[in-house]
XYZ file of C-alpha atoms in Angstrom:
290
model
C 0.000 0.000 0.000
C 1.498 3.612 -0.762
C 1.962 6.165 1.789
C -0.831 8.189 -0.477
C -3.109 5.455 0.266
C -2.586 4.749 3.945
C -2.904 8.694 4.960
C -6.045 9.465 2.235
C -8.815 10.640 4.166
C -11.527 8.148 5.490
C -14.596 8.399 4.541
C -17.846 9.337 6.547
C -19.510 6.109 6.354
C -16.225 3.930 7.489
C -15.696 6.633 10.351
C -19.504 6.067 11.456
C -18.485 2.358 11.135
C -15.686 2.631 13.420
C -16.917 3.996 16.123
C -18.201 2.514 18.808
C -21.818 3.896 19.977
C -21.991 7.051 21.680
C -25.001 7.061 24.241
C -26.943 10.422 22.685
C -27.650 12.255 25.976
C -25.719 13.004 28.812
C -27.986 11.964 31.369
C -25.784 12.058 34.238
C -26.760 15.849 34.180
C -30.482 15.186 35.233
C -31.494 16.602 37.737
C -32.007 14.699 40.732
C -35.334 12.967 42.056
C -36.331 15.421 44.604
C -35.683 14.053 48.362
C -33.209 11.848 46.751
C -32.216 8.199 45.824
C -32.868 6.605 49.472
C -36.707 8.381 49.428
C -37.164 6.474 46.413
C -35.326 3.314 47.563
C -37.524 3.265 50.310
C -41.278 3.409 48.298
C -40.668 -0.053 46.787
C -41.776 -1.491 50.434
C -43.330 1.427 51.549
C -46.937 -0.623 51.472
C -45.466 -3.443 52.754
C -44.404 -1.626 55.457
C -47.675 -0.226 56.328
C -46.314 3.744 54.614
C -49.770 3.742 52.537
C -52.601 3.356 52.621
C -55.042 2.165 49.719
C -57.846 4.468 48.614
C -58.959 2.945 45.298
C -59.226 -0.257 43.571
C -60.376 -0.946 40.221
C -60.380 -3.184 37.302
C -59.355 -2.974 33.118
C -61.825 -5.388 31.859
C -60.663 -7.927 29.355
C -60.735 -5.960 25.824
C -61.220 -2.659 27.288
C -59.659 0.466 28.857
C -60.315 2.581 32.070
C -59.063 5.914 33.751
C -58.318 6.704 36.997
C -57.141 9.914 38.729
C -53.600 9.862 41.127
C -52.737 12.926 43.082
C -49.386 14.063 43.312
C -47.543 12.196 45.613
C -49.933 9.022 45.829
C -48.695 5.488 44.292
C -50.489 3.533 41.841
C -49.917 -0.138 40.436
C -50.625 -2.193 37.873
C -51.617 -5.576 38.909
C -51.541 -8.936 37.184
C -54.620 -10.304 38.982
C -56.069 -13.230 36.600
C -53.505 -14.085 33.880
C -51.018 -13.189 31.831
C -52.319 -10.173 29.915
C -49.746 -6.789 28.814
C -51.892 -3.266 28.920
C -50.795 -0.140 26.969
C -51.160 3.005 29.864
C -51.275 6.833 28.823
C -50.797 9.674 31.095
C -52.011 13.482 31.361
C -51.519 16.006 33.714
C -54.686 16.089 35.435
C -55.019 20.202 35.085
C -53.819 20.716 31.437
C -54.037 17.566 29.201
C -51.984 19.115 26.714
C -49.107 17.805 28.632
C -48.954 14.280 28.543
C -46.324 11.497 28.605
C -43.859 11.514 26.213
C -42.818 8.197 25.415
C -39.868 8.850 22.725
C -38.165 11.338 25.100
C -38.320 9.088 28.062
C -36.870 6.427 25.588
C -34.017 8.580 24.900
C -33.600 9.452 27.913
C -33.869 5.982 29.666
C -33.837 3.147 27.835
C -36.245 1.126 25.205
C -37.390 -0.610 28.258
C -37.896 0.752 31.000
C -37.846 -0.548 35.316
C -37.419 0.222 38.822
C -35.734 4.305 38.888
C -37.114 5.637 35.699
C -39.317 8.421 34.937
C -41.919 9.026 32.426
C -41.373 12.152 30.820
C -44.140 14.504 29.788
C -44.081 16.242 26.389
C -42.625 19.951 25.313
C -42.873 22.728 26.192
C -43.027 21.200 29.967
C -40.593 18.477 29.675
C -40.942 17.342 33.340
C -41.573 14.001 34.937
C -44.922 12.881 35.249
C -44.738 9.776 37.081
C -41.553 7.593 38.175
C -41.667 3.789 38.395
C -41.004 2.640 42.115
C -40.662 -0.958 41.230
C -41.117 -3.935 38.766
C -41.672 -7.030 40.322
C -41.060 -8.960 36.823
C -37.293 -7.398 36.663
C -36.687 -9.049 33.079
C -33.620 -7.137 32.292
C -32.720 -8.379 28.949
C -32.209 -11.237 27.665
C -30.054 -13.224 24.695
C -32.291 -11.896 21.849
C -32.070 -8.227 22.893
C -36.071 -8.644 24.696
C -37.100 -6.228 27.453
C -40.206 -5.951 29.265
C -42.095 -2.373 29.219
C -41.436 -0.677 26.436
C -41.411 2.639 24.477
C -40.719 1.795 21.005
C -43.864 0.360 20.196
C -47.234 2.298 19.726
C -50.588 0.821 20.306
C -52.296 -1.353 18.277
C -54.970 0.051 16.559
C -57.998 -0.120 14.107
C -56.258 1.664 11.294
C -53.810 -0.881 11.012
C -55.789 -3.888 11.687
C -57.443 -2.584 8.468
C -54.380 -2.764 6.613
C -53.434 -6.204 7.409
C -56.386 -8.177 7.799
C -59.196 -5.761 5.783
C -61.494 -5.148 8.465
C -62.852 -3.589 11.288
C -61.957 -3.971 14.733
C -62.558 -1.789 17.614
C -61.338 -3.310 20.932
C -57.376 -2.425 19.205
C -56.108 -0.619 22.456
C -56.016 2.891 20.078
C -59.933 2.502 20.533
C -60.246 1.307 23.980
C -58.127 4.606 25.255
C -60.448 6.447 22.812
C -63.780 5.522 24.331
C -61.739 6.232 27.904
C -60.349 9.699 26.936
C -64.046 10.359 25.508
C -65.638 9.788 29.215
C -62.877 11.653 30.558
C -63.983 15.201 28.165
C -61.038 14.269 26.071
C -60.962 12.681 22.429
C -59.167 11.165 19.973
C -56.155 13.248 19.389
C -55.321 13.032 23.233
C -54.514 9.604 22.771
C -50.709 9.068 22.123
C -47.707 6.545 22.622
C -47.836 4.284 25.313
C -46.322 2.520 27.583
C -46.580 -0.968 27.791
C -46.644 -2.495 30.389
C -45.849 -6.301 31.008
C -44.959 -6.423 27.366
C -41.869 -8.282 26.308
C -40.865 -6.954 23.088
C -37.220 -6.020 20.966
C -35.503 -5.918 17.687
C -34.512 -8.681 15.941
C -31.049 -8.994 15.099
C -30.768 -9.409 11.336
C -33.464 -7.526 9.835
C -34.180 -4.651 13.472
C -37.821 -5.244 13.247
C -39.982 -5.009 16.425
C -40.941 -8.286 17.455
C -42.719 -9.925 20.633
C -42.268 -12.996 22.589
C -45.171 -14.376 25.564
C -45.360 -11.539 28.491
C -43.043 -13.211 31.550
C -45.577 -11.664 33.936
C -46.741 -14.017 36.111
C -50.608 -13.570 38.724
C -49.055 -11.162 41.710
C -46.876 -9.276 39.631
C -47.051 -5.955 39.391
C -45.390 -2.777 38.321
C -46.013 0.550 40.817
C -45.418 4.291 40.398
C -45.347 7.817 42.215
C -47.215 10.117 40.492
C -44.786 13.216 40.306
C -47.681 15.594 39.228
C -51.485 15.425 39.411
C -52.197 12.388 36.911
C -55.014 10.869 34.531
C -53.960 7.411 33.602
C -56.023 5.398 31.351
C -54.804 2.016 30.331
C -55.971 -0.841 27.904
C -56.066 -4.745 28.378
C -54.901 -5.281 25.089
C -56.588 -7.619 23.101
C -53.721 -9.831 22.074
C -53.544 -10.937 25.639
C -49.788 -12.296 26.479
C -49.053 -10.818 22.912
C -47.254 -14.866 21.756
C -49.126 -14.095 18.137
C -48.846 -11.267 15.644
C -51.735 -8.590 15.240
C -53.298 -8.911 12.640
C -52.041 -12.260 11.688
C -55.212 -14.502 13.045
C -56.144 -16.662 16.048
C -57.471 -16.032 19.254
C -55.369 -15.122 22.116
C -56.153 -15.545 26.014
C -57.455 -11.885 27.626
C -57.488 -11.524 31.128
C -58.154 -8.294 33.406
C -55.902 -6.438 35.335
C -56.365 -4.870 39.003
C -55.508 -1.244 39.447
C -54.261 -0.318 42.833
C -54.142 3.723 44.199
C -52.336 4.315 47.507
C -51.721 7.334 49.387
C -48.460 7.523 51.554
C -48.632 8.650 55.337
C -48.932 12.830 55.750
C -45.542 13.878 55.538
C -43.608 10.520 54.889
C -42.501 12.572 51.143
C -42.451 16.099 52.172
C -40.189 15.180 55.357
C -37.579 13.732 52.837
C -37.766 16.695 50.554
C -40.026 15.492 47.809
C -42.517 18.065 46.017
C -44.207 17.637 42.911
C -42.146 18.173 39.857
C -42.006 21.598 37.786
C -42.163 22.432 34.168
C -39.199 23.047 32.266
C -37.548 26.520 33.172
C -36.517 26.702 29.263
C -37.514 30.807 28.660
C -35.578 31.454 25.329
C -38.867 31.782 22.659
C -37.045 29.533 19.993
C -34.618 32.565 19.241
C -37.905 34.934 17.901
């Protein structure tokens, strides 16, 4: 090889090839969960330990959705109570809907799966957490094929595409159960947006990156709790493919169970004594440069 070869210039695509992945964000700048990482060690037993108290219970129906209010500061789960069954949850702020969670940020920011510690972000201009997960009892991690449990890459399934793979109608997709939810809750269509969801084990496959699913690991008894950072609406749909272990829109009839929804308020002043207050929009004040 000539020294003119050896010292011409690479080229973008072998320098992009080179170099080993860069995670986008530096989120060791967050700021920190207010009253700190021991506050929020200590909510994943705080109802075992008699911290909370439980004010509501309710249940998703098989096929369907339902809403449910949290107030700042309470705790809500998400209960496997029958079967193995994944749900797809959205979340407002209960005094402007506008803001609402933000699933591609909080996948940037976190992970494509997310567990125990992380937050769901709401969308700009607020850019704030809504809600933080105080713990997973399924604690998949990730395993050999690159599958997580909880996701934010996928969207909901819906009617529209059901459509386009099968040629008809459906409308128990969870994009229509939320719908009919939003609708009793004065909201409509449009408010319904990416979800989270929840119990779902889910990745890419290797050769060709496609999303792909394999049977929900969640097991009767497990459950996955959060603090609601902010005064929340959170709707949530027992999706119709049940343990999603077939396609949509690809035939056969999968096994639909419903889930328990649990609301718990903490003991007065167990948060504020450790320096917790709700969170606050983003401070951003700059207009875009106009």
């Amino acid at each position: 090889m000539s020294s003119q070869q050896q010292h011409r210039p690479k080229s973008r695509r072998e320098i992009a090839r080179r170099t080993k992945p860069l995670v986008c964000y530096a989120v060791q700048n967050l700021p920190p969960k207010k009253g700190g990482d021991e506050l929020y060690s200590s909510l994943r037993t705080a109802v075992a330990d008699g911290r909370a108290t439980l004010v509501e219970k309710l249940e998703i129906p098989a096929r369907d959705a339902r809403s449910w209010k949290v107030p700042a500061g309470h705790l809500w789960r998400v209960v496997c109570s029958h079967g193995p069954q994944v749900a797809d949850m959205n979340c407002w702020s209960l005094s402007d809907p506008k803001e609402r969670f933000y699933s591609s940020k909080t996948r940037q920011i976190h992970a494509t799966h997310l567990t125990t510690g992380d937050r769901l972000w709401s969308n700009m201009p607020y850019l704030r957490p809504l809600a933080t997960i105080t713990e997973d009892t399924i604690a998949y991690g990730f395993d050999e094929d690159g599958a997580g449990v909880h996701d934010v890459i996928g969207s909901r399934c819906d009617p529209y595409t059901h459509r386009l793979l099968t040629g008809e109608d459906f409308d128990r997709c969870c994009h229509s159960n939320l719908a009919r939810a939003a609708k009793r809750d004065g909201l409509d269509e449009a408010d319904v947006h990416d979800v989270l969801n929840v119990f779902m084990c889910t990745g890419f496959t290797r050769g060709t990156n496609q999303y792909f699913t394999k049977p929900s690991p969640v097991e009767v008894g497990d459950y996955i709790e959060f603090i609601a950072e902010v005064d929340l609406l959170v709707s949530a749909s027992t999706c119709p493919q049940g343990d999603v272990s077939l396609a949509c829109g690809g035939g056969g009839e999968p096994a639909v169970y419903p889930l328990g929804v649990e609301v718990y308020k903490l003991e007065d002043g167990f948060l504020q004594e450790r320096g917790w207050s709700p969170s606050e929009v983003s401070g951003y004040g700059g207009n875009h440069g106009m």
